[in-house]
Short mmCIF file of C-alpha atoms in Angstrom, two decimals:
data_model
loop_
_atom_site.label_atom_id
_atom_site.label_comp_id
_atom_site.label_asym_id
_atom_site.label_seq_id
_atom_site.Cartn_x
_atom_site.Cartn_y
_atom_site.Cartn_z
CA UNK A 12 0.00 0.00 0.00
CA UNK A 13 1.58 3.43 -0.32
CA UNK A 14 2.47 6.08 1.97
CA UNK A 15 -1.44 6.78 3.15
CA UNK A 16 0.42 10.05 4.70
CA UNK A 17 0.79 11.38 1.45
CA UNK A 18 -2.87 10.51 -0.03
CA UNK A 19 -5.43 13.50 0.31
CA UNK A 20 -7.94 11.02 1.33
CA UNK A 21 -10.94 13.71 3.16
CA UNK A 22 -11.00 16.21 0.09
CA UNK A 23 -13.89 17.16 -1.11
CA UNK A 24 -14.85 17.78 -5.03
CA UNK A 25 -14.02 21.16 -6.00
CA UNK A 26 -15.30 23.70 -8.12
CA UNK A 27 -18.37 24.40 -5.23
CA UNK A 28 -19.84 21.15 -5.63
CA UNK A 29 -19.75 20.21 -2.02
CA UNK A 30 -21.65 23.66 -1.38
CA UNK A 31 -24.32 22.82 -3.88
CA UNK A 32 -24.36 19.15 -2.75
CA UNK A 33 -23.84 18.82 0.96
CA UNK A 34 -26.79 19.03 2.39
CA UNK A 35 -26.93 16.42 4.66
CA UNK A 36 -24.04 18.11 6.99
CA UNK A 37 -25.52 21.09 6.51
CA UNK A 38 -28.86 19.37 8.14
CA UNK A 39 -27.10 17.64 10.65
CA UNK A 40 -24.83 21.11 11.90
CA UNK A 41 -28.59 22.09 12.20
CA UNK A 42 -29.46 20.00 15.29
CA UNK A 43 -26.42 21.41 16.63
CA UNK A 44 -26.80 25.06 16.34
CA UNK A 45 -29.17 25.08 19.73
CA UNK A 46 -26.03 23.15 21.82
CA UNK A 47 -23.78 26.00 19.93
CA UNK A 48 -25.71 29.12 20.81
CA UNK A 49 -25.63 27.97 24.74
CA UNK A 50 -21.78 27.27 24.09
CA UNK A 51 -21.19 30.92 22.72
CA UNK A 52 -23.40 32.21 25.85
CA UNK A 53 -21.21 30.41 28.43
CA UNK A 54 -17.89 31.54 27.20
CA UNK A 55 -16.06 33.60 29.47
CA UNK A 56 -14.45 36.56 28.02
CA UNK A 57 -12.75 39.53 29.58
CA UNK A 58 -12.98 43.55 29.08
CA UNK A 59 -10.51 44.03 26.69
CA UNK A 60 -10.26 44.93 23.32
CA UNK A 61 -8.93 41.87 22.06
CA UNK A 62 -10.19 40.23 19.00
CA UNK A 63 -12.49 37.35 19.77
CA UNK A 64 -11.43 34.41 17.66
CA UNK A 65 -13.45 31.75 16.22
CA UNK A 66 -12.18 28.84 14.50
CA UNK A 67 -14.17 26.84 12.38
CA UNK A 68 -12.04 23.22 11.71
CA UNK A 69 -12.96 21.67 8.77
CA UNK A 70 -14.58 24.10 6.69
CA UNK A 71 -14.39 22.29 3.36
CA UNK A 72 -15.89 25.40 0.95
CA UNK A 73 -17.78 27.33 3.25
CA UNK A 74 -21.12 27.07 2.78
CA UNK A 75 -21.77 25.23 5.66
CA UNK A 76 -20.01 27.33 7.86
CA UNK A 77 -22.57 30.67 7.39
CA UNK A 78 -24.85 29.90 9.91
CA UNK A 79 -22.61 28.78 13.11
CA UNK A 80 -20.29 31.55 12.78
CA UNK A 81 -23.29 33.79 11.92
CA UNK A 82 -25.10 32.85 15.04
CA UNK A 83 -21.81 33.16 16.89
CA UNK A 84 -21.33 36.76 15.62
CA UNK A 85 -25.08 37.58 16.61
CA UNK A 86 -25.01 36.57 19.97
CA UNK A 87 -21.11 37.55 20.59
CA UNK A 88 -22.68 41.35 19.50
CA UNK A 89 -25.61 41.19 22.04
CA UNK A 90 -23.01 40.15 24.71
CA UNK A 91 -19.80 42.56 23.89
CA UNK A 92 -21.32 45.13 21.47
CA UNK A 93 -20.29 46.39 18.34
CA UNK A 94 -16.74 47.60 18.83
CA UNK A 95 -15.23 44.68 19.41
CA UNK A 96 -13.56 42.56 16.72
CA UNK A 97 -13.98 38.63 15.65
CA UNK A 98 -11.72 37.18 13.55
CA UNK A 99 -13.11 34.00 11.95
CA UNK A 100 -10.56 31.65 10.94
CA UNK A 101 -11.71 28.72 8.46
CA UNK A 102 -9.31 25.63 8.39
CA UNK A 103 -8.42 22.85 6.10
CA UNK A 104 -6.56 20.72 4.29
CA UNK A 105 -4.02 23.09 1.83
CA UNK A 106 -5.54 21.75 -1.02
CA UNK A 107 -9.28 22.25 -0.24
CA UNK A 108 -11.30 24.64 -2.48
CA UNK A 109 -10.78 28.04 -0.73
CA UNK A 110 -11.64 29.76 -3.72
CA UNK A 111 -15.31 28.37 -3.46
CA UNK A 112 -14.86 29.76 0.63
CA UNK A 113 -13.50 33.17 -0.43
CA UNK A 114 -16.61 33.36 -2.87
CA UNK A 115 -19.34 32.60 -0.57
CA UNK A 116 -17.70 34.97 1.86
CA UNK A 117 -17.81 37.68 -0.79
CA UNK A 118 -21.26 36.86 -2.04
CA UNK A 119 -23.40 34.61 -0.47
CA UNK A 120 -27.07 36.22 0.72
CA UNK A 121 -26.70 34.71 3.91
CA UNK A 122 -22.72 35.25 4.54
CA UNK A 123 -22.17 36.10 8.39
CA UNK A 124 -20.44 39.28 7.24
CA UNK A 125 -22.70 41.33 5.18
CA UNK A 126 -23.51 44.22 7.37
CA UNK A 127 -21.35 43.37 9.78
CA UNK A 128 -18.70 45.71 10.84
CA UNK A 129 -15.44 44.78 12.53
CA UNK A 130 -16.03 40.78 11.17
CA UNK A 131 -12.50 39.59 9.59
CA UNK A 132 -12.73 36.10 8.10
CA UNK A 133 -9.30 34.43 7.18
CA UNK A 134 -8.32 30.87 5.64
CA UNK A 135 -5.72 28.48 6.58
CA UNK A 136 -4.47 25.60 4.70
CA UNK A 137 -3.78 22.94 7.28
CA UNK A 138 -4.69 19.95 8.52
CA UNK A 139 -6.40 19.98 11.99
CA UNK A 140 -4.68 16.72 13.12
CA UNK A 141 -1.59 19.66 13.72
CA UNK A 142 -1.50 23.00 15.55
CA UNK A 143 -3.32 25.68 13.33
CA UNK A 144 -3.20 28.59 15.99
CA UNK A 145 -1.29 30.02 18.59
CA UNK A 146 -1.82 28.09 22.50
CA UNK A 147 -4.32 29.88 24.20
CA UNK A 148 -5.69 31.97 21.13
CA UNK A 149 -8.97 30.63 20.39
CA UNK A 150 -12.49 31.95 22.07
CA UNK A 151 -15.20 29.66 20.58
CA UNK A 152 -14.23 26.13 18.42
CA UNK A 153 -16.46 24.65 15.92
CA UNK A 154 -15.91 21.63 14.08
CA UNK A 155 -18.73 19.88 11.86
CA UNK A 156 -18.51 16.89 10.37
CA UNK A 157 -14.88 17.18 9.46
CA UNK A 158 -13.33 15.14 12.21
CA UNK A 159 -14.70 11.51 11.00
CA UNK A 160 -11.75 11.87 8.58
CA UNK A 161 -8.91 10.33 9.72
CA UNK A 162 -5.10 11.33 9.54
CA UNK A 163 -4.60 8.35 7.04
CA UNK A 164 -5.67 5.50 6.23
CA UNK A 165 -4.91 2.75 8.66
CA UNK A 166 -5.35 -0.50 6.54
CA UNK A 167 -7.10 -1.96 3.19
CA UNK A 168 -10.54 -3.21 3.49
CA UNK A 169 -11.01 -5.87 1.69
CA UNK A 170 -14.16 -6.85 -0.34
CA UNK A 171 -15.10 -2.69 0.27
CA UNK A 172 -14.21 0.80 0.99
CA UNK A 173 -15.50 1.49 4.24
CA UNK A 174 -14.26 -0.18 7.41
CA UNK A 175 -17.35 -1.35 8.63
CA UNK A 176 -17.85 -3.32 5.41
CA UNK A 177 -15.00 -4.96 5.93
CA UNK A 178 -12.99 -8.04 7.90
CA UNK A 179 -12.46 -7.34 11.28
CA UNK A 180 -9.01 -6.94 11.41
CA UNK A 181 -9.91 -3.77 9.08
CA UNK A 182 -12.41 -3.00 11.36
CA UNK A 183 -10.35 -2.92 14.61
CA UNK A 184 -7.04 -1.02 12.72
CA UNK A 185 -9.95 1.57 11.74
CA UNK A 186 -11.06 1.82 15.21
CA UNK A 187 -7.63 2.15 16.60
CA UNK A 188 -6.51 4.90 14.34
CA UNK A 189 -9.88 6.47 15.43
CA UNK A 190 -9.39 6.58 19.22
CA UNK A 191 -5.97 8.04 18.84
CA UNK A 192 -6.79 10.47 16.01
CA UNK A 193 -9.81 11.32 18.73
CA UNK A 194 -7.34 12.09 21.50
CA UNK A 195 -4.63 13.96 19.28
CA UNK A 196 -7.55 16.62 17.77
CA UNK A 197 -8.50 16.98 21.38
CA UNK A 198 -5.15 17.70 22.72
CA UNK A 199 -4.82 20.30 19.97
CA UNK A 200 -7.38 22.07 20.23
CA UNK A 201 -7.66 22.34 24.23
CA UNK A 202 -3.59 24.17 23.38
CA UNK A 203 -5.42 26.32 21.29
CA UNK A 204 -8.35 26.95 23.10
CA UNK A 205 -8.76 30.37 25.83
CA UNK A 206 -9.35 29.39 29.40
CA UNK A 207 -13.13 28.87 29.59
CA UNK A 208 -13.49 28.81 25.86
CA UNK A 209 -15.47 26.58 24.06
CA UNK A 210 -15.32 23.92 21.60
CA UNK A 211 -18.24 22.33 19.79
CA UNK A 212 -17.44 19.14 17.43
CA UNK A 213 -20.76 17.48 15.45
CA UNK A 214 -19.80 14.24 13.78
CA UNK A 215 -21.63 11.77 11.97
CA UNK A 216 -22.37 9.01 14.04
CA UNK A 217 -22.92 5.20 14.47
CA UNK A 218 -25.93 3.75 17.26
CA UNK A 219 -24.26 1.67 19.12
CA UNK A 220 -25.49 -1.73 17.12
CA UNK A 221 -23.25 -0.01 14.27
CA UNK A 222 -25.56 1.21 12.21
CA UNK A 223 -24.61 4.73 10.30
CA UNK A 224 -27.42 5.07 8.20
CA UNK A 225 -25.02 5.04 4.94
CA UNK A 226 -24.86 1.29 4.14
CA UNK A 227 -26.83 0.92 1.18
CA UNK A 228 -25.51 3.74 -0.40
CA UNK A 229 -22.26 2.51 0.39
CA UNK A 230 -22.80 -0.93 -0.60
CA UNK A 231 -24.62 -0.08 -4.28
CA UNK A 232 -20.80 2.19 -4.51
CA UNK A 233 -19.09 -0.80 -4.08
CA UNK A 234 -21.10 -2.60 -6.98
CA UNK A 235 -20.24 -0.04 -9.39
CA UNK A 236 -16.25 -0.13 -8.67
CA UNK A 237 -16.79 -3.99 -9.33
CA UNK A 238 -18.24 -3.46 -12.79
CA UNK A 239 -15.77 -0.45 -13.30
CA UNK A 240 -13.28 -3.57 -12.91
CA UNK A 241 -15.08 -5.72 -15.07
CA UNK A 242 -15.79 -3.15 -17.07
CA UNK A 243 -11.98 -2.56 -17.71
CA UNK A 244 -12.43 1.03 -16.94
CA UNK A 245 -10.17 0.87 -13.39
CA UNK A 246 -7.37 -1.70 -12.95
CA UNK A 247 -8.13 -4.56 -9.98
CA UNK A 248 -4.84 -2.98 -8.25
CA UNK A 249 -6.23 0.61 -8.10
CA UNK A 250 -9.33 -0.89 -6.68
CA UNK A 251 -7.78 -2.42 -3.97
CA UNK A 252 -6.10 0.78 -3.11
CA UNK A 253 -9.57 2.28 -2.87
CA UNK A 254 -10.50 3.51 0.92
CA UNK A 255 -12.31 5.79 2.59
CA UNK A 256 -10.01 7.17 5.50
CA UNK A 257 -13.38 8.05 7.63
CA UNK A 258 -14.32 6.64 10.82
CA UNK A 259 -18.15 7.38 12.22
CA UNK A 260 -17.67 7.05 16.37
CA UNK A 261 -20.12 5.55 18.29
CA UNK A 262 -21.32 7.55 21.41
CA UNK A 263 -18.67 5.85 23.99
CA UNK A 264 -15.87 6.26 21.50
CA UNK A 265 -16.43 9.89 21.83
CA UNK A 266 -16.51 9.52 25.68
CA UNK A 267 -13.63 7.43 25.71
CA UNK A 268 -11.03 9.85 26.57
CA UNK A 269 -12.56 11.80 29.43
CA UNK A 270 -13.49 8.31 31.26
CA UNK A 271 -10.84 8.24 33.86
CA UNK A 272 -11.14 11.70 35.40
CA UNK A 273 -14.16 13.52 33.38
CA UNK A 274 -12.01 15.68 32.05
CA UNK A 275 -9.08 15.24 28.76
CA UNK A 276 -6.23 17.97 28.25
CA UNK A 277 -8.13 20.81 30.54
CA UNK A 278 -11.34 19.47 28.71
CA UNK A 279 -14.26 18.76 30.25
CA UNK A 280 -17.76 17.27 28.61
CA UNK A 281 -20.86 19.67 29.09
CA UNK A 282 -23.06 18.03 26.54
CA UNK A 283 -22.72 14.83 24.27
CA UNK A 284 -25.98 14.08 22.13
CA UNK A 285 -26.91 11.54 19.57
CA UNK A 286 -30.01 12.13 17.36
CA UNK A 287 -30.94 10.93 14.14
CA UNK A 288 -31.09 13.19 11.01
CA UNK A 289 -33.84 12.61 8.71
CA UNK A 290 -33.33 12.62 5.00
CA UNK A 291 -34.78 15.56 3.73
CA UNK A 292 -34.22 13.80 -0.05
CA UNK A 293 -36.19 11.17 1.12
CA UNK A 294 -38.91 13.48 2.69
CA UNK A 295 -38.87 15.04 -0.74
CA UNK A 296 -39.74 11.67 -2.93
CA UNK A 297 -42.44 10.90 -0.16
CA UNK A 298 -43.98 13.82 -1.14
CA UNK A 299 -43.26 13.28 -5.05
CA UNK A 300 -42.46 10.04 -5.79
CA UNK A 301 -39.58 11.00 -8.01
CA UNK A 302 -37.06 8.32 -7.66
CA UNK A 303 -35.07 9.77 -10.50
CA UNK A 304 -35.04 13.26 -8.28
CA UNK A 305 -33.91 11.02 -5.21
CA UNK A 306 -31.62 8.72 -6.71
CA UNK A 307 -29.53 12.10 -8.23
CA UNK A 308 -29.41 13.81 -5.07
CA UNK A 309 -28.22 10.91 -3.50
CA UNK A 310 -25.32 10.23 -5.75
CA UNK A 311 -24.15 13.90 -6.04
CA UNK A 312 -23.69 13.57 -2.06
CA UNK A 313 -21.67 10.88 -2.53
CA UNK A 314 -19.62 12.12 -5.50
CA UNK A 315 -18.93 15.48 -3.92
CA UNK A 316 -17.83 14.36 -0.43
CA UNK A 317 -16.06 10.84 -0.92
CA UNK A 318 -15.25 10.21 -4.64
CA UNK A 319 -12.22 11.96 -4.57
CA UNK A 320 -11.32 9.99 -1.85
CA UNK A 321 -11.49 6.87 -3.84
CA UNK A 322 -10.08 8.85 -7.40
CA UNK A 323 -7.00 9.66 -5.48
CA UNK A 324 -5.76 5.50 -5.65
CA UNK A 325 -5.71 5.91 -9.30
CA UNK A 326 -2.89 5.75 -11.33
CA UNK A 327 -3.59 8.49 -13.14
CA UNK A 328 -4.70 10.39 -9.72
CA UNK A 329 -3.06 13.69 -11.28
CA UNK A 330 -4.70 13.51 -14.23
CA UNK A 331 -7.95 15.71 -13.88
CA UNK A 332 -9.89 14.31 -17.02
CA UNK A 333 -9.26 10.74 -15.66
CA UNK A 334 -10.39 11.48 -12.49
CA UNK A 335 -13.51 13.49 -14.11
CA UNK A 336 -14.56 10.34 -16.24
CA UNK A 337 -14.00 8.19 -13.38
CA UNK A 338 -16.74 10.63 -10.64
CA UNK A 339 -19.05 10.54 -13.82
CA UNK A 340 -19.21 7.14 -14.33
CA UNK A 341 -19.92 6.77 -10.46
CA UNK A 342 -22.57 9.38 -10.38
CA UNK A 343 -24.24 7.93 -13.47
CA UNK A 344 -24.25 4.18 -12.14
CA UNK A 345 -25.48 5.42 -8.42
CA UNK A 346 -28.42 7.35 -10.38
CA UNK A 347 -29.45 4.04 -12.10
CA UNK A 348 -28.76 1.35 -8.73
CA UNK A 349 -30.65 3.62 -6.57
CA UNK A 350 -33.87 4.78 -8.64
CA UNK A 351 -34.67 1.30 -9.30
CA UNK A 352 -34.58 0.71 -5.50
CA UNK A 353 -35.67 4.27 -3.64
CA UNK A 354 -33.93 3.69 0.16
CA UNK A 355 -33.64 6.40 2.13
CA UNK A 356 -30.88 7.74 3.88
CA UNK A 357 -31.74 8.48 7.66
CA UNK A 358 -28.42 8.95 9.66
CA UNK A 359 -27.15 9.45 13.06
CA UNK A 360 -25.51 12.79 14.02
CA UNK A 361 -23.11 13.50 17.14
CA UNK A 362 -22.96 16.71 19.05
CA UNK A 363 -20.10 17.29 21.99
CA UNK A 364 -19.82 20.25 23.48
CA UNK A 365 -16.64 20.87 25.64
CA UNK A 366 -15.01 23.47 27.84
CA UNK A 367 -11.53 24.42 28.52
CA UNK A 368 -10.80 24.52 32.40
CA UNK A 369 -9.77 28.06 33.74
CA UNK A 370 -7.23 27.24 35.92
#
């Protein structure tokens, strides 16, 4: 296998697609925006005139990211007026889509800073499994969905793509890499948190039978790499290469690290909730029946957020037309596999809300 280190497993499809096409984290940030709007309320801050920093980990191309830091800036102006500044910084990987980010920040109707004097959004290109800010910098964390992606990818899977499809020795190297990828994006961000800041993380999620809602999408995937194979389109080597380096925790994965003293790395838990998200595509055909309409926005979810994933074990993984043909011919064979068998997509979504001690 080679050096997973060097494979930008996580990225999502650029050109704005995962802002057209994302909808599902978008829904499941949703459930979380109550949990964040009591975080933002119970975050200590002091009489200076220091800028109040937000850091939003994981923010892929921005879309997403309006309406947390928007609420944040709303209530952080009813608290500390008008005068005093918030820097917003949005992280991720270097070669994420920040142009798509630095457009919605410029013209999206429903961008956090229209109207919105002393507001100063910035970008960094790095990966959150490393320090991104100064210790003791950050004010108010938020993290959505971003942290199921692991630093690599810890094994093959066999048979599949995702680790839970897979044998279990994939399964337990997957859950391995998880705990301590868990622990090490913990212990980074309680350096860069304030004393008494706040850190919110929502991740999808698996019930604890193992469930994450995903499977059948996942599974008719899988069917179409075999007849990509067959097919002659994709070599049986570059298949095997094919993994998704995510890992949905269960509820006591997340608690995992704060089980000997209640708190991890000045961290302590003030809220961890599991709920499950609804599929609003699915909501959509009940009230249609269009299985075609389903069936497409189902596969652009998938080709935005994880087929680059799998184009990146392709030989040809630098050549953009190759990896084009090979996301089309994915998106066209999930269209077909899942209209002729309308599924929906319910999920399970994790919210943990943490503090940073003030001593």
């Amino acid at each position: 296998m080679p050096d997973e280190a060097k494979i930008p497993h996580g990225v999502m499809e650029g050109r704005g697609a995962y802002n057209r096409f994302a909808k599902l984290p978008a829904g499941g940030a949703a459930l979380a925006m109550p949990l964040w709007e009591q975080a933002v309320r119970a975050a200590a801050f002091d009489d200076s005139d220091r800028p109040v920093v937000i850091a939003d980990y994981g923010s892929s191309q921005g879309k997403n990211s309006m309406a947390p830091v928007g609420l944040a800036v709303q209530v952080l102006r009813s608290r500390l007026g008008t005068n005093r500044p918030i820097v917003a910084y949005h992280i991720d990987q270097p070669w994420n889509d920040f142009n798509s980010l630095f457009e919605v920040l410029q013209a999206d109707p429903n961008r956090y800073v229209a109207d919105q004097p002393n507001v100063f959004p910035a970008a960094i290109g790095k990966s959150f499994y490393e320090q991104v800010l100064p210790a003791g910098s950050v004010d108010l964390g938020w993290s959505s969905y971003a942290a199921v992606w692991l630093s690599r990818v810890p094994a093959h899977v066999p048979g599949h793509f995702i680790a839970f499809r897979g044998a279990p020795a994939a399964i337990a190297a997957f859950a391995s890499q998880g705990a301590r990828d868990w622990e090490a994006f913990l212990s980074l961000r309680a350096l860069e948190l304030r004393p008494a800041g706040r850190l919110v993380v929502v991740l999808p999620a698996r019930d604890e039978g193992g469930s994450t809602g995903f499977e059948v999408l996942a599974d008719r995937a899988n069917d179409i790499l075999a007849e990509m194979v067959a097919e002659g389109l994709i070599r049986a080597e570059e298949r095997e290469r094919m993994a998704l380096g995510s890992y949905p925790r269960c509820k006591s994965e997340l608690l995992a690290p704060f089980a000997a003293t209640g708190e991890f790395g000045q961290l302590a838990i003030e809220a961890c909730e599991v709920a499950v998200l609804k599929d609003a595509a699915w909501a959509d055909y009940e009230r249609d029946g269009d299985a075609h309409a389903l069936a497409t926005k189902h596969a652009l979810f998938f080709r935005s957020i994880f087929v680059p994933s799998l184009a990146s074990a392709l030989d040809r993984a630098a050549d953009a037309d190759a990896c084009r043909a090979f996301a089309d011919r994915m998106e066209s064979g999930l269209k077909h596999r899942l209209a002729n068998n309308p599924t929906p997509m319910h999920s399970f979504v994790s919210t943990i809300v943490l503090s940073k001690s003030d001593s």
